[in-house]
Coordinates of C-alpha atoms in Angstrom, one line a residue:
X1160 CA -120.5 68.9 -209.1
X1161 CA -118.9 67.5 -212.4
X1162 CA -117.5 68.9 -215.6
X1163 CA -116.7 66.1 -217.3
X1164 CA -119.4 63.3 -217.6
X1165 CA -120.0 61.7 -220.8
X1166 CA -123.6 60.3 -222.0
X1167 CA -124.0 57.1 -220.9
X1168 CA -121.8 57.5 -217.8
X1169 CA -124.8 57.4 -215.7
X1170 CA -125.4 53.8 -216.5
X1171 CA -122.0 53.2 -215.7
X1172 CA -122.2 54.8 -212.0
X1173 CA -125.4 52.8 -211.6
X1174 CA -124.3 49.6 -212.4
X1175 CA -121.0 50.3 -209.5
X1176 CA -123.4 52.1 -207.1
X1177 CA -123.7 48.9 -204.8
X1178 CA -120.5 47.3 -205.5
X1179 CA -117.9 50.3 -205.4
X1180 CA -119.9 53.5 -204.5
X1181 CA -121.5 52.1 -201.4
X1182 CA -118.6 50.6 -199.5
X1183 CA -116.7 53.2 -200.0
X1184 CA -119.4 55.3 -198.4
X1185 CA -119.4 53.0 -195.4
X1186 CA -116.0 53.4 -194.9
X1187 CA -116.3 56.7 -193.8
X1188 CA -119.8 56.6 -192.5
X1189 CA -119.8 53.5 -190.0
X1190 CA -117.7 53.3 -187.5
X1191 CA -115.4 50.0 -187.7
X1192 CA -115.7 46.9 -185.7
X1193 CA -119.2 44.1 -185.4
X1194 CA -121.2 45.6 -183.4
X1195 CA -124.3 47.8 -183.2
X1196 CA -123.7 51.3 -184.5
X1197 CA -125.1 54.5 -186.1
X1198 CA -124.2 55.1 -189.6
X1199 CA -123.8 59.4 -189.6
X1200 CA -126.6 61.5 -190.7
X1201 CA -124.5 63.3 -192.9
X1202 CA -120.9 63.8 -194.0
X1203 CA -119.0 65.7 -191.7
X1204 CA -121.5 65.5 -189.1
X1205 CA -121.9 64.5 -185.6
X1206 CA -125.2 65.7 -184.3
X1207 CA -128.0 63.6 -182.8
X1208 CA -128.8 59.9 -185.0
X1209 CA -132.4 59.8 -186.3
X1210 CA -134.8 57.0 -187.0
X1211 CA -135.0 58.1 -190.2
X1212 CA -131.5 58.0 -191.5
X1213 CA -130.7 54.6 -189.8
X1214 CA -133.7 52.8 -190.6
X1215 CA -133.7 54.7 -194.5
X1216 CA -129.9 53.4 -194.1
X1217 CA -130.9 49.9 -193.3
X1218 CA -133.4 49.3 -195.7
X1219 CA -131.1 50.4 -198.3
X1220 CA -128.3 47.7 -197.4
X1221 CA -130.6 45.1 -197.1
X1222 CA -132.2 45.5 -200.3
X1223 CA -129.2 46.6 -202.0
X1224 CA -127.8 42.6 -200.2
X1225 CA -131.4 41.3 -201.6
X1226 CA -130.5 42.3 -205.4
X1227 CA -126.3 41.8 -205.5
X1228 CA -125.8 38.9 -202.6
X1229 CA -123.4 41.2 -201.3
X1230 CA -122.7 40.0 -197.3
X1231 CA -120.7 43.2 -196.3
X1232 CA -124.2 45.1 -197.3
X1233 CA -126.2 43.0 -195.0
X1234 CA -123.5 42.7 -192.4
X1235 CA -123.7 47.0 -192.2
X1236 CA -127.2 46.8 -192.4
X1237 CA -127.6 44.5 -189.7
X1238 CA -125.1 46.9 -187.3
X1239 CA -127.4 49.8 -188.1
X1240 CA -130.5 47.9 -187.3
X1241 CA -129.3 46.6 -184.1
X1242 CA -128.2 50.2 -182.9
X1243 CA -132.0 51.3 -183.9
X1244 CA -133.8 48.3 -181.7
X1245 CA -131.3 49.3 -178.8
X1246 CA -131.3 52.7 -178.7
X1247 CA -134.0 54.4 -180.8
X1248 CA -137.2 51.4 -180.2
X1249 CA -139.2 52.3 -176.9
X1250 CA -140.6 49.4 -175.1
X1251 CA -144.2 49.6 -176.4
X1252 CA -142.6 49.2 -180.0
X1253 CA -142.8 52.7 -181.0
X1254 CA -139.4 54.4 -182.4
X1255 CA -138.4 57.8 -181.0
X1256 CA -136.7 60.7 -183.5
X1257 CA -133.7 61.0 -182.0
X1258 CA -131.0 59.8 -179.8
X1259 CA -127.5 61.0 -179.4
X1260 CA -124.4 59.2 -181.2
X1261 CA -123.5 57.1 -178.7
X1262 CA -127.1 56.4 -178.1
X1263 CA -128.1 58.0 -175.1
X1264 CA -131.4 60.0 -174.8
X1265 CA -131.6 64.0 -175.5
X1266 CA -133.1 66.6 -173.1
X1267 CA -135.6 68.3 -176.1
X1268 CA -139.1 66.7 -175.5
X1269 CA -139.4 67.2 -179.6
X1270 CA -136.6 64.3 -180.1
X1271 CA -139.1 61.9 -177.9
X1272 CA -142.0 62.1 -180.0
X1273 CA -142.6 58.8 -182.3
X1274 CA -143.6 60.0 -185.6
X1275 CA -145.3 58.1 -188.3
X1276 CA -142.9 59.1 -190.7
X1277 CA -140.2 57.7 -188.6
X1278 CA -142.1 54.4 -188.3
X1279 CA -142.6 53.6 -191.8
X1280 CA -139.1 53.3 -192.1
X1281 CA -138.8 50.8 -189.3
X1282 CA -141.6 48.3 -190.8
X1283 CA -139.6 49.2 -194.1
X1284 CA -136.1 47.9 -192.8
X1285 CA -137.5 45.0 -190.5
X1286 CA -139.2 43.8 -193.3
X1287 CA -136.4 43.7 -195.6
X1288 CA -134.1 42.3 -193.2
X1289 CA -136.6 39.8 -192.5
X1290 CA -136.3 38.6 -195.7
X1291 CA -132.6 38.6 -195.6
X1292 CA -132.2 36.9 -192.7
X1293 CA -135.2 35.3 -190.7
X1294 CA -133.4 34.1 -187.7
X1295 CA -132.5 37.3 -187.0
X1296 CA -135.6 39.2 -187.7
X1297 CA -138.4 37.0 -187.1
X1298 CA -141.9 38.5 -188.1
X1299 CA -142.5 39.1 -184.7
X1300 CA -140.7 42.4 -185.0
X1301 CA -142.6 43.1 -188.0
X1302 CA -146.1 42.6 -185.6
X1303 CA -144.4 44.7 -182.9
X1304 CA -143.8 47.3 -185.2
X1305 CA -147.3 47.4 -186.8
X1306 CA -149.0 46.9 -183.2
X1307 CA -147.8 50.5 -182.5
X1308 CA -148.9 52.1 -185.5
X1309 CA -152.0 50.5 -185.5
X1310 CA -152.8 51.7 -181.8
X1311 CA -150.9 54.8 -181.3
X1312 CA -150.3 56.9 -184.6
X1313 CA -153.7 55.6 -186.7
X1314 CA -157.0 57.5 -186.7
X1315 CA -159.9 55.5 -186.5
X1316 CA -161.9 58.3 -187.2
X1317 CA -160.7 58.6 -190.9
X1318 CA -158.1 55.5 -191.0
X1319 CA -155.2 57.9 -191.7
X1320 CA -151.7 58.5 -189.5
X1321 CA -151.2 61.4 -187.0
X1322 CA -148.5 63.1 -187.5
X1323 CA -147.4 61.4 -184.2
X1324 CA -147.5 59.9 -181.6
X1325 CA -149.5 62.9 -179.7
X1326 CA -152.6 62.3 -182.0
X1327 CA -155.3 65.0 -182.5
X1328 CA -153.4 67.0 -179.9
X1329 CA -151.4 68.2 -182.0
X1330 CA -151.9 67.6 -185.9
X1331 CA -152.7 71.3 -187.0
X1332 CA -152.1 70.0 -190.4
X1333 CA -151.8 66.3 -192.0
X1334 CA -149.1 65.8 -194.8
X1335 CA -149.3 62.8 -197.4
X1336 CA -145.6 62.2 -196.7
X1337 CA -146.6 59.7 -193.6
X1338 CA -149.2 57.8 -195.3
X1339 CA -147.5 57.6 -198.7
X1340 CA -144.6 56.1 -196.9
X1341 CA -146.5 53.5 -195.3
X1342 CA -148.1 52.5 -198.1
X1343 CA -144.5 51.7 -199.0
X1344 CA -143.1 49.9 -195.9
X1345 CA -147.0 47.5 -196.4
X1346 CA -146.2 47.1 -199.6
X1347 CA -142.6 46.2 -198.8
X1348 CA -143.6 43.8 -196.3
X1349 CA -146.3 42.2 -198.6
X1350 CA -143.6 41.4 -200.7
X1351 CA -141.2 40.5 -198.0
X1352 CA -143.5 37.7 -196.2
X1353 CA -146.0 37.1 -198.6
X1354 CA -148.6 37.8 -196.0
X1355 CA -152.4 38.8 -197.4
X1356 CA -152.4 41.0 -194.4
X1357 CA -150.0 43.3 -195.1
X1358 CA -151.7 43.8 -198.7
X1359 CA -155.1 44.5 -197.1
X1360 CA -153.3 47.0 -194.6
X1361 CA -151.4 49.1 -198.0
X1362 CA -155.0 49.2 -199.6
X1363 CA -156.3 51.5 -196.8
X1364 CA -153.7 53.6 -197.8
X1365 CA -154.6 53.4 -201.3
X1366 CA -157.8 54.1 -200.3
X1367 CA -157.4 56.7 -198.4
X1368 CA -155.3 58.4 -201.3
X1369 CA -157.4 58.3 -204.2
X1370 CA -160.4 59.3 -201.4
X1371 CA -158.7 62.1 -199.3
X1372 CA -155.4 63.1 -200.6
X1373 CA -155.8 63.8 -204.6
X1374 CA -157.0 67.3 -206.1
X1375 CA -159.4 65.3 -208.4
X1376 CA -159.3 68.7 -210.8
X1377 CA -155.9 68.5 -211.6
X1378 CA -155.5 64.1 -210.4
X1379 CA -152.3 65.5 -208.4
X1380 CA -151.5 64.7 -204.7
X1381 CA -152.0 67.6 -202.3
X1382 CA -149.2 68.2 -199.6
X1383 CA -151.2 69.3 -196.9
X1384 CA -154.5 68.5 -196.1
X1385 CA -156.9 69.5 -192.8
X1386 CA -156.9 67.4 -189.2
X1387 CA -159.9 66.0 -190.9
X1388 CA -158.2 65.1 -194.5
X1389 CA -160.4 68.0 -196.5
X1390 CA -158.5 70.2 -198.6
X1391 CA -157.6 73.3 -196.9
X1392 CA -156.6 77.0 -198.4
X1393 CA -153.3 79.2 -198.2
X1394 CA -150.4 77.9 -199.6
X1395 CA -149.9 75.0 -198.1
X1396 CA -153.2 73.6 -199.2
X1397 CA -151.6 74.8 -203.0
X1398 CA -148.5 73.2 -202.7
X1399 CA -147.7 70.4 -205.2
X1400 CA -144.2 68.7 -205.2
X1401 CA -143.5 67.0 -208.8
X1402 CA -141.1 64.6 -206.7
X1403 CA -144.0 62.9 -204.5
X1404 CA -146.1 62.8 -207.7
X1405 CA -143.8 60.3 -209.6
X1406 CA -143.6 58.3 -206.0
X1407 CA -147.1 58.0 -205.2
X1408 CA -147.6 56.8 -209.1
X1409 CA -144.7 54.0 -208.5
X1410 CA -146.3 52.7 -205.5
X1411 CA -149.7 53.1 -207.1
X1412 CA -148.5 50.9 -209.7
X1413 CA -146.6 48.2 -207.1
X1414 CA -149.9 48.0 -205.6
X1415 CA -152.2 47.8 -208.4
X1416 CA -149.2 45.0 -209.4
X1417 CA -149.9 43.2 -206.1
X1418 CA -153.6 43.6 -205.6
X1419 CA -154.5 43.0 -209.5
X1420 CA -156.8 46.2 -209.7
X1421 CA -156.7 48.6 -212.5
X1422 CA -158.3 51.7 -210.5
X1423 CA -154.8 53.0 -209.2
X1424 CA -153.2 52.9 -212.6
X1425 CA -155.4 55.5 -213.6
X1426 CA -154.6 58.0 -210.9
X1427 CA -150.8 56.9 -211.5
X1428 CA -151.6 57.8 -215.2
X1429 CA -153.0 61.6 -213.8
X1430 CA -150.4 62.1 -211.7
X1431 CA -147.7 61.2 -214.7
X1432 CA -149.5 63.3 -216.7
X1433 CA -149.8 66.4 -213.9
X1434 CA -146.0 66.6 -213.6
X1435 CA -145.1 66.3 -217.4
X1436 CA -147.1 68.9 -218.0
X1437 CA -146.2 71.4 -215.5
X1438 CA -143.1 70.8 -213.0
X1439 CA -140.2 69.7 -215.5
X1440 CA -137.7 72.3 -216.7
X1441 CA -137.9 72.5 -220.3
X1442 CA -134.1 73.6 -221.3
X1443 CA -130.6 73.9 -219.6
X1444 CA -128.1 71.3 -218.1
X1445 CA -131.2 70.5 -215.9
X1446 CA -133.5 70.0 -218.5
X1447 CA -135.7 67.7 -217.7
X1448 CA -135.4 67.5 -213.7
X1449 CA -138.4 68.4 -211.7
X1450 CA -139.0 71.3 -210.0
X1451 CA -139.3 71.2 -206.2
X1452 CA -142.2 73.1 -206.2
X1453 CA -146.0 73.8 -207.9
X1454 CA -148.8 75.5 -206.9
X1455 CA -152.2 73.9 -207.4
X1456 CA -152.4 75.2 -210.8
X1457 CA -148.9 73.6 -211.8
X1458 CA -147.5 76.9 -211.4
X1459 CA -143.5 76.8 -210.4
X1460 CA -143.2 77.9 -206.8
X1461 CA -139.9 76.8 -206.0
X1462 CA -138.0 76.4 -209.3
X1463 CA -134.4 74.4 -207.7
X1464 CA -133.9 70.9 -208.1
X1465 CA -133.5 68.3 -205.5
X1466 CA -131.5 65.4 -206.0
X1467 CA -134.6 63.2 -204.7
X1468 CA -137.8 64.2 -207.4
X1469 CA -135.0 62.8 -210.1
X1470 CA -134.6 59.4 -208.4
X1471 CA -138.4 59.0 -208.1
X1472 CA -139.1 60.2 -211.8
X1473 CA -136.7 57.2 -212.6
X1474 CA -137.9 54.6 -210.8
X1475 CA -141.9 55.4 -212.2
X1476 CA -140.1 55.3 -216.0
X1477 CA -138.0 52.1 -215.1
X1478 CA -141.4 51.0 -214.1
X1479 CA -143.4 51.6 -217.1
X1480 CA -140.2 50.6 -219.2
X1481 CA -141.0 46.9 -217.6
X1482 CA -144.4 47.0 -218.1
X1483 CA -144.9 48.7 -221.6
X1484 CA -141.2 48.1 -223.2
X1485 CA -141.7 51.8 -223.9
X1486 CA -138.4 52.9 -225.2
X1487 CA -139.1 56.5 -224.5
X1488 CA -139.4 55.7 -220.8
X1489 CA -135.8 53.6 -221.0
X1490 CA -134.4 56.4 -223.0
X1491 CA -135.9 58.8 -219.8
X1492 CA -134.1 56.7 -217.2
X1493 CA -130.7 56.6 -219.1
X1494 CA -131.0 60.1 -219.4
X1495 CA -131.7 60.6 -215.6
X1496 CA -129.2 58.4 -214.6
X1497 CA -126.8 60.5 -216.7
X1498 CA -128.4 63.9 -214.4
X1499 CA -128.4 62.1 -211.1
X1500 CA -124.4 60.6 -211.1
X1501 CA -123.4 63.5 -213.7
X1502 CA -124.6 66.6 -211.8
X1503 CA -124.8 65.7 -208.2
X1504 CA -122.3 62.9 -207.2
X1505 CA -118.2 63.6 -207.9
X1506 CA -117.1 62.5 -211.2
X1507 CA -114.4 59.7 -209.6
X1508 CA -116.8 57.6 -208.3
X1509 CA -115.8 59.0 -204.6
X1510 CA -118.6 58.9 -202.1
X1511 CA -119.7 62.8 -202.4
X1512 CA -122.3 64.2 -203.8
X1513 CA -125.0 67.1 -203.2
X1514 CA -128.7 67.5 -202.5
X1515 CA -130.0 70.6 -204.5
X1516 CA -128.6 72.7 -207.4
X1517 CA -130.1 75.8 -209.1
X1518 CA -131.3 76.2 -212.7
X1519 CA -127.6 76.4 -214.1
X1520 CA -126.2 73.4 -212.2
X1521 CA -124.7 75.1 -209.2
X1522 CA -124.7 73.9 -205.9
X1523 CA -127.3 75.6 -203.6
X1524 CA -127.0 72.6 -200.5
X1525 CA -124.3 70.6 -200.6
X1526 CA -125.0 68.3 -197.8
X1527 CA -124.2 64.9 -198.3
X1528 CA -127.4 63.7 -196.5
X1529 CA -127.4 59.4 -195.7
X1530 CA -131.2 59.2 -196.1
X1531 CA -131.1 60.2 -199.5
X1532 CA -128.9 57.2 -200.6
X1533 CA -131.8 55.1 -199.9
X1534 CA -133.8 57.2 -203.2
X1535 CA -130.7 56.7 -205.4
X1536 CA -130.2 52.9 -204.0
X1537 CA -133.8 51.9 -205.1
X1538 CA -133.7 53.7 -208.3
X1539 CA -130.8 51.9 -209.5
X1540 CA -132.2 48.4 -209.0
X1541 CA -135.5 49.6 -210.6
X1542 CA -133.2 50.7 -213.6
X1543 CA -131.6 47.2 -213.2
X1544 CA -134.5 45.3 -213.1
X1545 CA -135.6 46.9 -216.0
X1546 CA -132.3 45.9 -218.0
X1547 CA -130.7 49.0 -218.0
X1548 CA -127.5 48.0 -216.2
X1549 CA -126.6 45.4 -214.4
X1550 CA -125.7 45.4 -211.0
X1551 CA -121.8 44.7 -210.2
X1552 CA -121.8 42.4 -207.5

């Protein structure tokens, strides 16, 4: 999107992401006034609000509150939040995909359903607004939250999510996506309350990845795996994303963090090592992104870049930067940084920015997607944390 972006810029944008970028963003994405409301799913439009964006959206403010102390954060967050638990919770807990933007429920059956995905990011945002503000979000959400997940979307056969709330009825296939998410949201609320419980609950998840969900040829996560978690054939049984490689390996190592055990560090280490070798373009202004898409053999199946896969790659390096004081992995963040707000947000600072380029640099979807500020939002505080920026408050 830009043509004139220095080196080092990146760190710049970083450090103003929650402080200037963000409430600009709201400005245009949240209606004004106090009370409850949907945050847009994506510039310019005004289709049906999702779970997943507002909850995505609400997490992000909260956390983003959590690290700068900034009250109009938590004060958005909160209105976001409040429009979810009206409009999008069901009465047994569960929250549905879609509703329209004023809130009212949609004809399609498909925009019903309660999807594990979906739900992650509800523990994820209850959690963190828990933390910011007790009163308002007592645990007992958090319990409500889990008590549907536990007795509607988990298997007991294998311990893994359904797809959704239909169960076995309809789970042709079983992605990673769900579970790796809520390993994130347990994790999240570990951290949030404390709570041994929600550490036991992530360490199924770990579990069931390092059991079920890794090619233990290559030590990469598989996309897709069987109703029954086995590996399955075609192409979707293949496919390998390099984004959800460097994500499982950050929570892998937030876990192994938490818990004090050295086993997922070692299929973090794999799954580092997977992706470096095989899904990052080597030259070009993109040099150094990952690739959307491998097959099982680390062949390049789709070879565009997503603005996501960078964020993740990030926050793993900002990770190891903490732990090791490897200044290889700090000089990797800087330099994604300098990708991320140099390539796919507007040079000015003003709240646009893109979701996928080609090889060259050139816009191929140029939606402005909400949910995806929640990947930039985290990454910047990892890169904080690790002391490379600081956070304007």
């Amino acid at each position: 999107m830009t043509t004139s972006f220095d080196q080092g810029d990146g760190q710049l944008a970083a450090s103003r992401f929650a402080a200037h970028f963000i409430p600009a963003w709201l400005d245009i994405a949240l209606p004004s006034g106090d009370g409850p409301a949907p945050v847009v799913e994506a510039l310019g439009d005004d289709g049906p609000r999702t779970t997943l964006a507002q909850c995505r959206t609400a997490f992000m403010l909260a956390h983003l509150h959590l690290v700068t102390g900034r009250q109009d954060l938590l004060s958005a967050a909160v209105r976001i939040c409040d429009f979810a638990m009206e409009h999008l919770r069901d009465p047994d807990g569960g929250f549905r995909y879609a509703v329209a933007p004023d809130g009212g429920p949609l004809d399609a059956p498909e925009t019903r359903l309660r999807r594990s995905y979906d739900q992650s990011f509800a523990l994820l945002a209850l959690a963190t607004l828990h933390r910011a503000d007790a009163t308002r979000f007592p645990k007992s959400m958090l319990d409500a939250c889990w008590q549907f997940i536990e007795t509607s979307l988990i298997d007991p056969a294998t311990g893994g999510l359904w797809e959704d709330d239909r169960g076995a009825e309809a789970s042709v296939l079983r992605a990673q996506n769900p579970q790796m998410h809520m390993l994130e949201a347990t994790l999240q609320a570990f951290e949030m309350t404390s709570d041994p419980v929600w550490l036991d609950r992530a360490r199924g998840f770990v579990t069931l990845a390092l059991e079920r969900l890794i090619d233990p040829a290559t030590g990469a996560v598989c996309e897709f795996v069987g109703p029954d978690l086995r590996p399955i054939d075609g192409a979707e049984g293949a496919r390998r994303e390099p984004g959800h490689q460097y994500e499982w390996a950050w929570l892998l190592r937030r876990y192994a963090d938490f818990a004090r055990e050295s086993a997922p560090l070692a299929a973090a280490d794999r799954m580092q090592a997977f992706v470096e070798a095989h899904g990052l373009r080597r030259d070009g202004p993109l040099a150094g992104a990952p690739f959307d898409a491998l097959d099982a053999a680390g062949r390049v199946t789709e070879d565009t870049h997503l603005l996501w896969p960078l964020t993740e790659a990030g926050k793993l390096y900002a990770a190891r930067a903490i732990t090791t004081n490897d200044a290889a992995c700090a000089a990797r963040v800087r330099q994604i940084a300098d990708t991320i707000f140099g390539r796919y947000f507007a040079a000015d600072g003003a709240p646009i920015w893109t979701n996928r380029l080609d090889a060259e640099g050139r816009v191929i979807w140029d939606a402005a997607l909400s949910r995806l500020l929640y990947h930039v939002a985290v990454f910047v505080t990892e890169g904080s944390r690790a002391g490379l920026w600081t956070l304007e408050e």
